[in-house]
Short mmCIF file of C-alpha atoms in Angstrom, two decimals:
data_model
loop_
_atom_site.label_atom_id
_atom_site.label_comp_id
_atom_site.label_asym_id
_atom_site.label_seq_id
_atom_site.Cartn_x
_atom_site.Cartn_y
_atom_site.Cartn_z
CA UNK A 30 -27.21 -24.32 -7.25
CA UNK A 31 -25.63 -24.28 -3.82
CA UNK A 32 -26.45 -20.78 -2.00
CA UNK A 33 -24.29 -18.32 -0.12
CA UNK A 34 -24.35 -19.15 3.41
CA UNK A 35 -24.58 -15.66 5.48
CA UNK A 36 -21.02 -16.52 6.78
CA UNK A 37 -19.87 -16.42 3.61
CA UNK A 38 -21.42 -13.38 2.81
CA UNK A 39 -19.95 -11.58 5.64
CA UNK A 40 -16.53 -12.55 4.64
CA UNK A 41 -16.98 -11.49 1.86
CA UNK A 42 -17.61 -7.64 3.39
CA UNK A 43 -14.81 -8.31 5.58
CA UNK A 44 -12.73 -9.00 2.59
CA UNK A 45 -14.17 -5.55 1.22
CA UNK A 46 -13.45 -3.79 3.76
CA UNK A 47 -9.99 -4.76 4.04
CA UNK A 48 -9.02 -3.86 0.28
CA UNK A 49 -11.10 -0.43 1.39
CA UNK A 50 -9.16 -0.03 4.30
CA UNK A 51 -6.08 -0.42 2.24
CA UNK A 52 -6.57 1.27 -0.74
CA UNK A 53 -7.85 4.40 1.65
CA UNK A 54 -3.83 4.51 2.66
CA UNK A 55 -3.10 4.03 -0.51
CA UNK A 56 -3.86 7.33 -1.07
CA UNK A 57 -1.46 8.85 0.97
CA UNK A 58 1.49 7.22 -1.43
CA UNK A 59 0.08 7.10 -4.71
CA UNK A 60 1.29 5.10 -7.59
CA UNK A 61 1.91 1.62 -8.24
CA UNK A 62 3.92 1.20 -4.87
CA UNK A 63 0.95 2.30 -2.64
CA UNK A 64 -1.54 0.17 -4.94
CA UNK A 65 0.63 -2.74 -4.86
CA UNK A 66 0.71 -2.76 -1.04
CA UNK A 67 -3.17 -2.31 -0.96
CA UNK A 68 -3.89 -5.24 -3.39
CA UNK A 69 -1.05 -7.46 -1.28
CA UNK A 70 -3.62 -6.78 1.87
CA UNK A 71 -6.32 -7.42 0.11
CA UNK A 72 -5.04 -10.61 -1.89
CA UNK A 73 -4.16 -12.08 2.09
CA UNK A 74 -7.83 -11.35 3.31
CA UNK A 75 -9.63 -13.01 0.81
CA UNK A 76 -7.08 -16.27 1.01
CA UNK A 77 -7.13 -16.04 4.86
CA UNK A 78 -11.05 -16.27 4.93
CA UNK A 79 -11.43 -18.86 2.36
CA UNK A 80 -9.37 -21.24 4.93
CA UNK A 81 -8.18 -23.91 2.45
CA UNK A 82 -5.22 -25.36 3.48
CA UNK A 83 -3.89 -26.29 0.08
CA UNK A 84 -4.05 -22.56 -0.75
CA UNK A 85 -1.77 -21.72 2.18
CA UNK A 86 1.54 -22.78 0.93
CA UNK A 87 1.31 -20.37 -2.35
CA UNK A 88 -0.48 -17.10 -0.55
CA UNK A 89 2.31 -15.06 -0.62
CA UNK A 90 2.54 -15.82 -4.10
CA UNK A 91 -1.08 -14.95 -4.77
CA UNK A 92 -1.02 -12.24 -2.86
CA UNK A 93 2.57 -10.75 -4.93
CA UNK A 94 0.82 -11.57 -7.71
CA UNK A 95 -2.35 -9.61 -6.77
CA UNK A 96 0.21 -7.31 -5.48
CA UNK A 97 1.40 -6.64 -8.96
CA UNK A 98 -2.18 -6.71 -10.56
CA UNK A 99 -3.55 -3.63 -8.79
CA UNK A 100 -0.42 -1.66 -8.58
CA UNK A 101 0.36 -1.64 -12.95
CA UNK A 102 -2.94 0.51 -12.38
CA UNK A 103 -1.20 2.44 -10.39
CA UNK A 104 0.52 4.36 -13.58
CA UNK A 105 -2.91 5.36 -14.75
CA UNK A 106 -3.62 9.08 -13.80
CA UNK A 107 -7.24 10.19 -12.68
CA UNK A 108 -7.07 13.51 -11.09
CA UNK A 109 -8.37 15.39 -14.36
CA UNK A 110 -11.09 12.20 -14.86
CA UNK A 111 -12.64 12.92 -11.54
CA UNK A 112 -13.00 16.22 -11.97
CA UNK A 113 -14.59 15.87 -15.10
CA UNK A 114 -17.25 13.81 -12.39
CA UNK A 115 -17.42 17.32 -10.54
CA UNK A 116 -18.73 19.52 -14.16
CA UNK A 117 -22.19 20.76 -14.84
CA UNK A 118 -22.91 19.49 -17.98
CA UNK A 119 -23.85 15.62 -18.64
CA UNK A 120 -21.80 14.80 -21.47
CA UNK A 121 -18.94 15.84 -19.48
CA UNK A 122 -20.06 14.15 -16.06
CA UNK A 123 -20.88 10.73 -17.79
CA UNK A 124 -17.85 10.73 -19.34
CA UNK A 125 -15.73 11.08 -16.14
CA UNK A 126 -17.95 9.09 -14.33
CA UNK A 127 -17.33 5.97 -17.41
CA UNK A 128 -13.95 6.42 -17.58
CA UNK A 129 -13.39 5.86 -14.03
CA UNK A 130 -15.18 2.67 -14.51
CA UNK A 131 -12.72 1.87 -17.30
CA UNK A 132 -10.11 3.01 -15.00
CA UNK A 133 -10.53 1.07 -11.73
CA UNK A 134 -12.08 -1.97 -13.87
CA UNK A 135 -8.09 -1.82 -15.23
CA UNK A 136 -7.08 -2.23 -11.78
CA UNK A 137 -9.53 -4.86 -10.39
CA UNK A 138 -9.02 -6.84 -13.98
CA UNK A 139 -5.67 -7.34 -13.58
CA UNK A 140 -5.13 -7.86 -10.12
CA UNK A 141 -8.07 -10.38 -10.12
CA UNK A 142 -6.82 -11.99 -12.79
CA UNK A 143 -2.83 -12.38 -11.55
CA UNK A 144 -4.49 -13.45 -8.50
CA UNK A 145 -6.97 -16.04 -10.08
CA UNK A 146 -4.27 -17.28 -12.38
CA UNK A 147 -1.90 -18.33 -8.90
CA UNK A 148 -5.22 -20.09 -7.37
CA UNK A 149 -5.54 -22.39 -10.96
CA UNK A 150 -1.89 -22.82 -10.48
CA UNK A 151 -1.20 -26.29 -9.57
CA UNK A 152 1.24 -29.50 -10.24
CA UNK A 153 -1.03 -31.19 -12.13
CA UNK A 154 -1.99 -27.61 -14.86
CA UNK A 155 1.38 -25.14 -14.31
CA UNK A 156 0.57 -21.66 -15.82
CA UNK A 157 3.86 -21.23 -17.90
CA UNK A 158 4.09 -17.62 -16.18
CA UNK A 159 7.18 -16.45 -18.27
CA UNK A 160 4.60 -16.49 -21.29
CA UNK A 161 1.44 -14.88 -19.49
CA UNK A 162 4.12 -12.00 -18.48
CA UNK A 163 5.61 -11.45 -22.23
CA UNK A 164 2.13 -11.65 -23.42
CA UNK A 165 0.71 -8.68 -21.39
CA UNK A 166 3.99 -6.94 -21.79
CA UNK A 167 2.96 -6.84 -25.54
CA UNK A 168 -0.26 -6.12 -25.24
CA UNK A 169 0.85 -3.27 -23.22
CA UNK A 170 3.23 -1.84 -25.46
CA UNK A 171 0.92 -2.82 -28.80
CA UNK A 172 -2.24 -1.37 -27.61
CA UNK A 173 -0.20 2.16 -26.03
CA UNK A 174 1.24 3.01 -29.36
CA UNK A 175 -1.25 2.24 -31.55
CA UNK A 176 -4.24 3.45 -29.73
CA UNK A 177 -2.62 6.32 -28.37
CA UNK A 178 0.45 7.45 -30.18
CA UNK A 179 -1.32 6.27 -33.75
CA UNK A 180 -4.27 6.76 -33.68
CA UNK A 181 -4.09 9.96 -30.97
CA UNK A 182 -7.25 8.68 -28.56
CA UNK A 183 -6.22 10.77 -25.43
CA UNK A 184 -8.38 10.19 -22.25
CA UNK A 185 -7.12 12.91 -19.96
CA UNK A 186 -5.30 15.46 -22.06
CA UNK A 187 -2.64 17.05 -21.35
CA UNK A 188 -1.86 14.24 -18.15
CA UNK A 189 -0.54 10.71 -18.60
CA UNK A 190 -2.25 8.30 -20.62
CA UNK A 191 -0.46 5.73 -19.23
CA UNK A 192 -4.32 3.85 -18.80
CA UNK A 193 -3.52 2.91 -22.74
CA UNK A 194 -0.81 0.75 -21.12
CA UNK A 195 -2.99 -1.31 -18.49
CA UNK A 196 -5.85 -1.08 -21.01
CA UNK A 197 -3.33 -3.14 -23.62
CA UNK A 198 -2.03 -5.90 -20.46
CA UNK A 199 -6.16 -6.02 -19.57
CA UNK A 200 -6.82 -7.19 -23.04
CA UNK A 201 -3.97 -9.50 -23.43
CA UNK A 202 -4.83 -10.59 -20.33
CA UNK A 203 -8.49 -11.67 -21.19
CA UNK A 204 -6.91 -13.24 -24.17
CA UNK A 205 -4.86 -15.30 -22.42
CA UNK A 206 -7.53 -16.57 -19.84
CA UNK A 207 -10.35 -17.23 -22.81
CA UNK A 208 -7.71 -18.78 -24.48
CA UNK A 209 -6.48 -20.96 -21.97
CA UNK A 210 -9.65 -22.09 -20.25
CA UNK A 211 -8.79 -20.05 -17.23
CA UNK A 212 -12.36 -19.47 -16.82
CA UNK A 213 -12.11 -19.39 -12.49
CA UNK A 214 -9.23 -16.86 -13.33
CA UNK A 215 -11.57 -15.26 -15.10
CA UNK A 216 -14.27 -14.89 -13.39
CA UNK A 217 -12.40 -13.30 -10.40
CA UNK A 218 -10.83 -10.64 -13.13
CA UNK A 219 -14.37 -9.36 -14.42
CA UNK A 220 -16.26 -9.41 -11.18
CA UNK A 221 -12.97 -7.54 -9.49
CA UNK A 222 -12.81 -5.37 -12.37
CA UNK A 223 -16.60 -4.45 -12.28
CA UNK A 224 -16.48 -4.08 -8.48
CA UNK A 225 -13.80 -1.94 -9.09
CA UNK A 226 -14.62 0.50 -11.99
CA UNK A 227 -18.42 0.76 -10.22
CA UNK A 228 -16.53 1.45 -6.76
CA UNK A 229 -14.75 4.39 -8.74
CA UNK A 230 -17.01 6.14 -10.21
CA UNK A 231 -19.85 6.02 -7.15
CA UNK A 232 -16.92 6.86 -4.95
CA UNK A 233 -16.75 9.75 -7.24
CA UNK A 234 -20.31 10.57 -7.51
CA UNK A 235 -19.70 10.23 -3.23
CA UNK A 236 -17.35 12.56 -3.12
CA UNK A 237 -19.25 15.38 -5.12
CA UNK A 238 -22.30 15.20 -2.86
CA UNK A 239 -20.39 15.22 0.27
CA UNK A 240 -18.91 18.55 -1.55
CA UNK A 241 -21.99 20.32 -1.99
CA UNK A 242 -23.24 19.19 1.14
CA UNK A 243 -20.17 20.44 2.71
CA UNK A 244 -19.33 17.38 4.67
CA UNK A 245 -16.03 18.02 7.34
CA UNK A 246 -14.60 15.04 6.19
CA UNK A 247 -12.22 14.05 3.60
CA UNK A 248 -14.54 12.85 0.66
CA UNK A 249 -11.50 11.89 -1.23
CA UNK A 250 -10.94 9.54 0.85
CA UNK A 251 -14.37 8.43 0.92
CA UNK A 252 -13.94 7.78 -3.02
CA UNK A 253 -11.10 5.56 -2.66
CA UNK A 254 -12.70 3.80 0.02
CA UNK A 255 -15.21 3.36 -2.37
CA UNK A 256 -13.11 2.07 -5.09
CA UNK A 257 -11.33 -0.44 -2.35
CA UNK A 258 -14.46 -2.11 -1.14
CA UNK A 259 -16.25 -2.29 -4.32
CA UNK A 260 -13.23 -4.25 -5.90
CA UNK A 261 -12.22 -6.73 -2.90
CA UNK A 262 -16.02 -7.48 -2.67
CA UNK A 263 -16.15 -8.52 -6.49
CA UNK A 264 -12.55 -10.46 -6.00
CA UNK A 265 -13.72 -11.94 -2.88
CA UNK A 266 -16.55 -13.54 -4.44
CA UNK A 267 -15.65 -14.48 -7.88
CA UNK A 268 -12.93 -16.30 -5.64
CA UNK A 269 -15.72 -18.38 -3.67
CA UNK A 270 -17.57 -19.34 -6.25
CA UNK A 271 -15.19 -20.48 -8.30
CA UNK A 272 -13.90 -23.63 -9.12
CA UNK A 273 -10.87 -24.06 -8.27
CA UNK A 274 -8.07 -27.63 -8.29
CA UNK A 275 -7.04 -28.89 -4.94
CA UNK A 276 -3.45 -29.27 -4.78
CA UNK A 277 -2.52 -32.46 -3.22
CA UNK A 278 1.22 -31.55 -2.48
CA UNK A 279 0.85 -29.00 0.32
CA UNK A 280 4.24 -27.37 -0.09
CA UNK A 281 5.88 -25.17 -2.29
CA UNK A 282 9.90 -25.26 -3.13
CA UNK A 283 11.77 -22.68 -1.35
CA UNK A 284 12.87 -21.53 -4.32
CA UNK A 285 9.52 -20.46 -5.81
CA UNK A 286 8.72 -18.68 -2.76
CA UNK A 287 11.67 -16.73 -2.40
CA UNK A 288 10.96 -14.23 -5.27
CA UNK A 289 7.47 -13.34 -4.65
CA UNK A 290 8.29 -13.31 -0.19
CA UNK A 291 11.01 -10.47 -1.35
CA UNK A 292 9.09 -8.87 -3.58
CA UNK A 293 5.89 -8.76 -1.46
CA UNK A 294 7.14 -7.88 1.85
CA UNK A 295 10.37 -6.36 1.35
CA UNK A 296 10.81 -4.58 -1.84
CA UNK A 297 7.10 -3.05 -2.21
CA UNK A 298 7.01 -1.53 1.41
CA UNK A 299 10.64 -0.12 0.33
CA UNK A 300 9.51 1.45 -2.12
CA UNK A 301 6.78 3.03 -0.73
CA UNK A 302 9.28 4.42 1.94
CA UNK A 303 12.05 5.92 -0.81
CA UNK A 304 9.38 7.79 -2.48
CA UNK A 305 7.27 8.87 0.51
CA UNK A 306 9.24 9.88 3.31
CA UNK A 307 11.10 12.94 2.16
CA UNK A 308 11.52 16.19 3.39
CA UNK A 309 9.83 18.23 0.98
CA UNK A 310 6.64 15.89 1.41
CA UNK A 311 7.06 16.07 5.64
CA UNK A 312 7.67 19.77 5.60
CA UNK A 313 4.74 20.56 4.94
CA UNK A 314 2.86 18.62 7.27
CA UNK A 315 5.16 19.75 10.37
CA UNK A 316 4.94 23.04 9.68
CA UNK A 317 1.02 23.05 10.03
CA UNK A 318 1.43 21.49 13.41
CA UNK A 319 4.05 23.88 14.53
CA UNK A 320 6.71 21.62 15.47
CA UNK A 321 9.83 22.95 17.16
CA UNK A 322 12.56 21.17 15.59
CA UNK A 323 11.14 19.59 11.91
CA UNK A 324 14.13 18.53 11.11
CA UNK A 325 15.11 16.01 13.49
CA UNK A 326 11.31 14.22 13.79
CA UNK A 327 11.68 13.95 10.58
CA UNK A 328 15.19 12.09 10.29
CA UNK A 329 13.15 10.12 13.84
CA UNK A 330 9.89 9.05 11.03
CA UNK A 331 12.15 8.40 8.31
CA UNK A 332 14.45 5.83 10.28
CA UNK A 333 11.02 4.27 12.52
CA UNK A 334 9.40 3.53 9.33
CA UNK A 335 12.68 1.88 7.65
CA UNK A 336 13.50 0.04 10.72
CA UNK A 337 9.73 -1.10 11.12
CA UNK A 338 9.69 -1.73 7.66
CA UNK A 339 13.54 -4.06 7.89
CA UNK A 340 12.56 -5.97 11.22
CA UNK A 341 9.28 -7.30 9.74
CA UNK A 342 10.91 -7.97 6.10
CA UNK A 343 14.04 -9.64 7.78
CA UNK A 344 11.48 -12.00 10.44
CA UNK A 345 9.29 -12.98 7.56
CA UNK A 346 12.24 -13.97 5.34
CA UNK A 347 14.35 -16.11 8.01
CA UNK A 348 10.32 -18.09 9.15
CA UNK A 349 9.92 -18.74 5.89
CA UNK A 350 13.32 -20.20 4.80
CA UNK A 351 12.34 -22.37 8.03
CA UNK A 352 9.14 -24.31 5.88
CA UNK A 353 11.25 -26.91 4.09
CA UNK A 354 9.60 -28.99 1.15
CA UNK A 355 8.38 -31.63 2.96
CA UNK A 356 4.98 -32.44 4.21
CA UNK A 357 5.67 -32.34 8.33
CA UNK A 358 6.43 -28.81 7.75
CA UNK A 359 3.72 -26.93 5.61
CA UNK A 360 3.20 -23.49 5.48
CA UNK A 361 -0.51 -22.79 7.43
CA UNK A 362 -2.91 -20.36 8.49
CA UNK A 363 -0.54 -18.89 11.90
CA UNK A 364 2.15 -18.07 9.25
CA UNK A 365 -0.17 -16.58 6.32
CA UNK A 366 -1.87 -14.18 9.74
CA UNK A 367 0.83 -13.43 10.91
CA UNK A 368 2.42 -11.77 7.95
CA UNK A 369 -1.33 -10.60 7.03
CA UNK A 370 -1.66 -8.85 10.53
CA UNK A 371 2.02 -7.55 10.43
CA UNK A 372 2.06 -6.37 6.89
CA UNK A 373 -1.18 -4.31 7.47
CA UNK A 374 -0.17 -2.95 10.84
CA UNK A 375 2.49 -1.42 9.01
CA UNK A 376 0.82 0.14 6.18
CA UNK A 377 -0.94 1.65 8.72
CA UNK A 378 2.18 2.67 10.81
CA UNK A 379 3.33 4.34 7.62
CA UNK A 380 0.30 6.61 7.01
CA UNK A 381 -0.01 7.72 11.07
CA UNK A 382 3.82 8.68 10.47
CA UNK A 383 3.31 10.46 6.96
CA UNK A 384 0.59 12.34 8.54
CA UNK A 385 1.47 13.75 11.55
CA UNK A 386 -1.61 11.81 13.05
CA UNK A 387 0.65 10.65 16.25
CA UNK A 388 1.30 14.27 17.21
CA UNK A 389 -2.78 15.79 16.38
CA UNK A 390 -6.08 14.20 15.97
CA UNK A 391 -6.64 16.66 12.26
CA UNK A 392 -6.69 13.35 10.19
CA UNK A 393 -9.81 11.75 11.60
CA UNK A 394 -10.02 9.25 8.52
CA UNK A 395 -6.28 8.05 9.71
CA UNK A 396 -7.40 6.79 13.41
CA UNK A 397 -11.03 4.88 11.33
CA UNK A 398 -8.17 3.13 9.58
CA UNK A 399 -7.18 1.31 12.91
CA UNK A 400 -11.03 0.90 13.75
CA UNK A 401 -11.38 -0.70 10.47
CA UNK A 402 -8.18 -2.71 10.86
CA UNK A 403 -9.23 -4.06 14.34
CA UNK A 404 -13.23 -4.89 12.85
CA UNK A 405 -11.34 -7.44 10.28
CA UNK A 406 -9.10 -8.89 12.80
CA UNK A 407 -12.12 -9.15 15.14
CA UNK A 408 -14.42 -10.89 12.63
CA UNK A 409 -11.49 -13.23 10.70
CA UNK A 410 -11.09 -15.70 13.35
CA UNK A 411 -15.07 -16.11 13.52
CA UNK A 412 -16.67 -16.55 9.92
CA UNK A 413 -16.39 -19.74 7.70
CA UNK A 414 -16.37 -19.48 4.18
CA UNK A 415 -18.44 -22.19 1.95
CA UNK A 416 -17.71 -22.13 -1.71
CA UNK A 417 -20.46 -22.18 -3.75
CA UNK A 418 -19.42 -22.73 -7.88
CA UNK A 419 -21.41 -20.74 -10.47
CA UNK A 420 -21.87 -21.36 -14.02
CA UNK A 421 -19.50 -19.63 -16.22
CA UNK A 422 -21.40 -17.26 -17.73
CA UNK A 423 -19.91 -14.22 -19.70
CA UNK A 424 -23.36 -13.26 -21.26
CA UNK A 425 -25.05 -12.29 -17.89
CA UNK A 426 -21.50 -10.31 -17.30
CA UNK A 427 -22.35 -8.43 -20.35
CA UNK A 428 -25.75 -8.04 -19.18
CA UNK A 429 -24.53 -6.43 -15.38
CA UNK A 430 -21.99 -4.36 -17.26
CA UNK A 431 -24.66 -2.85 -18.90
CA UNK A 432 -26.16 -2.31 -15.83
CA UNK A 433 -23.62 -0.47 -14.68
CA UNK A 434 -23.38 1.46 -17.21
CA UNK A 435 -27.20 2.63 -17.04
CA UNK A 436 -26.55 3.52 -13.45
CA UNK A 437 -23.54 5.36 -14.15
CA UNK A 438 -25.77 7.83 -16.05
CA UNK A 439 -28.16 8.03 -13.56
CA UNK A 440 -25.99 9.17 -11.24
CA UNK A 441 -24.64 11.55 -13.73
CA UNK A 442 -27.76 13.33 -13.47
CA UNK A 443 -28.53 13.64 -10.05
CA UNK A 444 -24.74 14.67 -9.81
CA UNK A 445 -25.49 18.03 -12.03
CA UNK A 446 -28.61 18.47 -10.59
CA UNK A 447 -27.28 19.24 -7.19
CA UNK A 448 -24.77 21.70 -7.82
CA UNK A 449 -23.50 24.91 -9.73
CA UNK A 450 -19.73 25.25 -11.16
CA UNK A 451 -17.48 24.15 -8.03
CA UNK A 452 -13.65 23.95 -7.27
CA UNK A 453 -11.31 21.12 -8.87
CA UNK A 454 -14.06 20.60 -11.89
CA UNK A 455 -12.92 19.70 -15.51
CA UNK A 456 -14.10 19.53 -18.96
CA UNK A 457 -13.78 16.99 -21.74
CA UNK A 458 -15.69 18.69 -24.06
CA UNK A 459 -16.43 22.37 -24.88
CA UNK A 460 -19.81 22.40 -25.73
CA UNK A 461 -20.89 25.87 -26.02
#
């Protein structure tokens, strides 16, 4: 069996960190919007890395379709699940703690798997995607009403249990892989989705330590950080040791790229922009840093971010439309980096403006977003990925989730063992 070269292995922490990075911001926006954009980011860093150039003409459409994967998770709510992670009795701890792991395994799952399925995707074996998308629409909407409307199995009473949903298009989606022989699809889904779900709940377990120890730093963030790098690690490399078909036609039809280019960089970052920059989210945020005259920096944040957001959307479009189908004019590395580079610049833009962090330094974690951001830009151009196939082998899966699960519980009980009753905790179950 062919080994990881060290290269590889870094890219594959570069890839990590960039999901990380991503999913930090995401954090700011919330929802499937601001997960979308994160698993877009992340998608493009794992494709840039691997460097093949028959995977260059359909990144943005791996990358929408990752795009899509991780933000469906983003109807799942969590904020009663992690403080159930922040209670004083075990039962209630490990079951926070597990349920994250079912919850951010949701999210790497199905973005992994979108993503994986776009990789298999080829002339020679076409994934017949109007079926894969009915299918997990009706495993969705099956799996929602019976497991949760029937049968009344509530994860996070009284919030959303909108998980039910992405539990339902998980499962249909593992059918639909097994099924098909997907297995490199595959493997990317479990090893995002365990990189994921672990990344959740020990960004969790993070998050109440730095508590206690009364950290000045936003463990929050620290937890999605978590979450982020712990899922593009797994995606990453599931992805490079895989096998994968080489596509021997280098170009895509415009026509098949149009959709997922729109989607990916003009309609997500849109979104993210009509349900984040509003007044009664700003206020807030200029009042605590006293400005003079709220009211007209905001109208000046609102219009930079939609003009940033237009200029990049409108440049992408038009160089795109330029790649006809023929083979003296592929689509390559420059163009995948440059939207890549762009497209994560602004995410980052967005946050810096939602913040206030270009008028006060209060938000360290915002300004380690741009260190991060320059580290992967930095180390891109100089690591070399070799892919390295492993067996498909679902039995050692079960095996590591297991593992997981073991270590979930041990850091259950260090978790109560360093603390008392604390703000923001939650309980499952009354037990006295």
């Amino acid at each position: 069996m062919k080994q990881l070269t060290k290269e590889t292995w870094f890219s594959i922490i570069i890839a990590g960190m960039a999901l990380a990075t991503a999913w930090a911001i995401r954090g700011q926006f919330g929802h499937e919007q601001g997960a979308a954009w994160a698993g877009g980011i992340g998608s493009l860093a794992i494709l840039l890395l691997a460097g093949r150039k028959d995977w260059y003409p359909k990144a943005i459409k791996a990358a929408f379709a990752g795009a899509v994967g991780w933000g469906l998770g983003g109807m799942m709510s969590y904020g009663a699940v992690v403080g159930y992670g922040r209670g004083i009795e075990f039962v209630n701890v490990y079951y926070g703690l597990l349920m994250l792991l079912v919850i951010g395994g949701l999210y790497g799952f199905i973005g992994g798997g979108l993503f994986g399925l776009v990789l298999a995707d080829t002339t020679k074996t076409k994934i017949k995607w109007h079926q894969v998308v009915t299918e997990l629409t009706v495993g969705g909407v099956i799996f929602y009403y019976f497991i949760i409307e029937q049968l009344g199995f509530e994860m996070t009473p009284p919030r959303s249990e909108a998980w039910g949903v992405c539990a339902g298009i998980g499962i249909a989606l593992l059918y639909y892989l097994a099924r098909t022989g997907q297995h490199s699809a595959l493997r990317v889904a479990v090893f995002a989705g365990l990189g994921g779900g672990f990344g959740f709940a020990f960004g969790n377990f993070l998050q109440v330590l730095g508590n206690v120890a009364q950290v000045p730093f936003n463990m929050w963030n620290v937890m999605e950080y978590s979450l982020g790098f712990f899922g593009g690690v797994g995606m990453a490399y599931a992805t490079y040791t895989s096998e994968w078909p080489v596509e021997e036609k280098l170009t895509l039809k415009n026509s098949n790229l149009l959709i997922p280019l729109i989607g990916l960089v003009l309609l997500i970052p849109f979104f993210v922009w009509q349900q984040s920059f509003l007044m009664k989210d700003l206020s807030p945020t200029l009042e605590r840093l006293e400005v003079a005259d709220p009211a007209s920096l905001f109208r000046m944040v609102q219009w930079v971010a939609f003009l940033a957001l237009l200029a990049l959307a409108v440049t992408w479009i038009r160089k795109f439309s330029r790649h006809k189908s023929n083979p003296s004019n592929p689509i390559g590395q420059a163009s995948i980096k440059h939207v890549f580079v762009g497209y994560f610049a602004l995410y980052i833009l967005y946050t810096i403006l939602i913040t206030g962090s270009f008028l006060s330094f209060y938000r360290i974690e915002q300004f380690l977003y741009i260190a991060n951001f320059l580290v992967i830009l930095w180390a891109m151009p100089k690591l070399t990925v070799s892919f390295a196939p492993r067996a498909f082998a679902p039995v050692k899966w079960s095996y590591a989730l297991l593992g997981v699960i073991a270590l979930i519980a041990v850091l259950a009980l260090i978790a109560i063992s360093t603390h008392g009753e604390m703000p923001g905790m939650n309980r499952r179950f009354e037990l006295n």
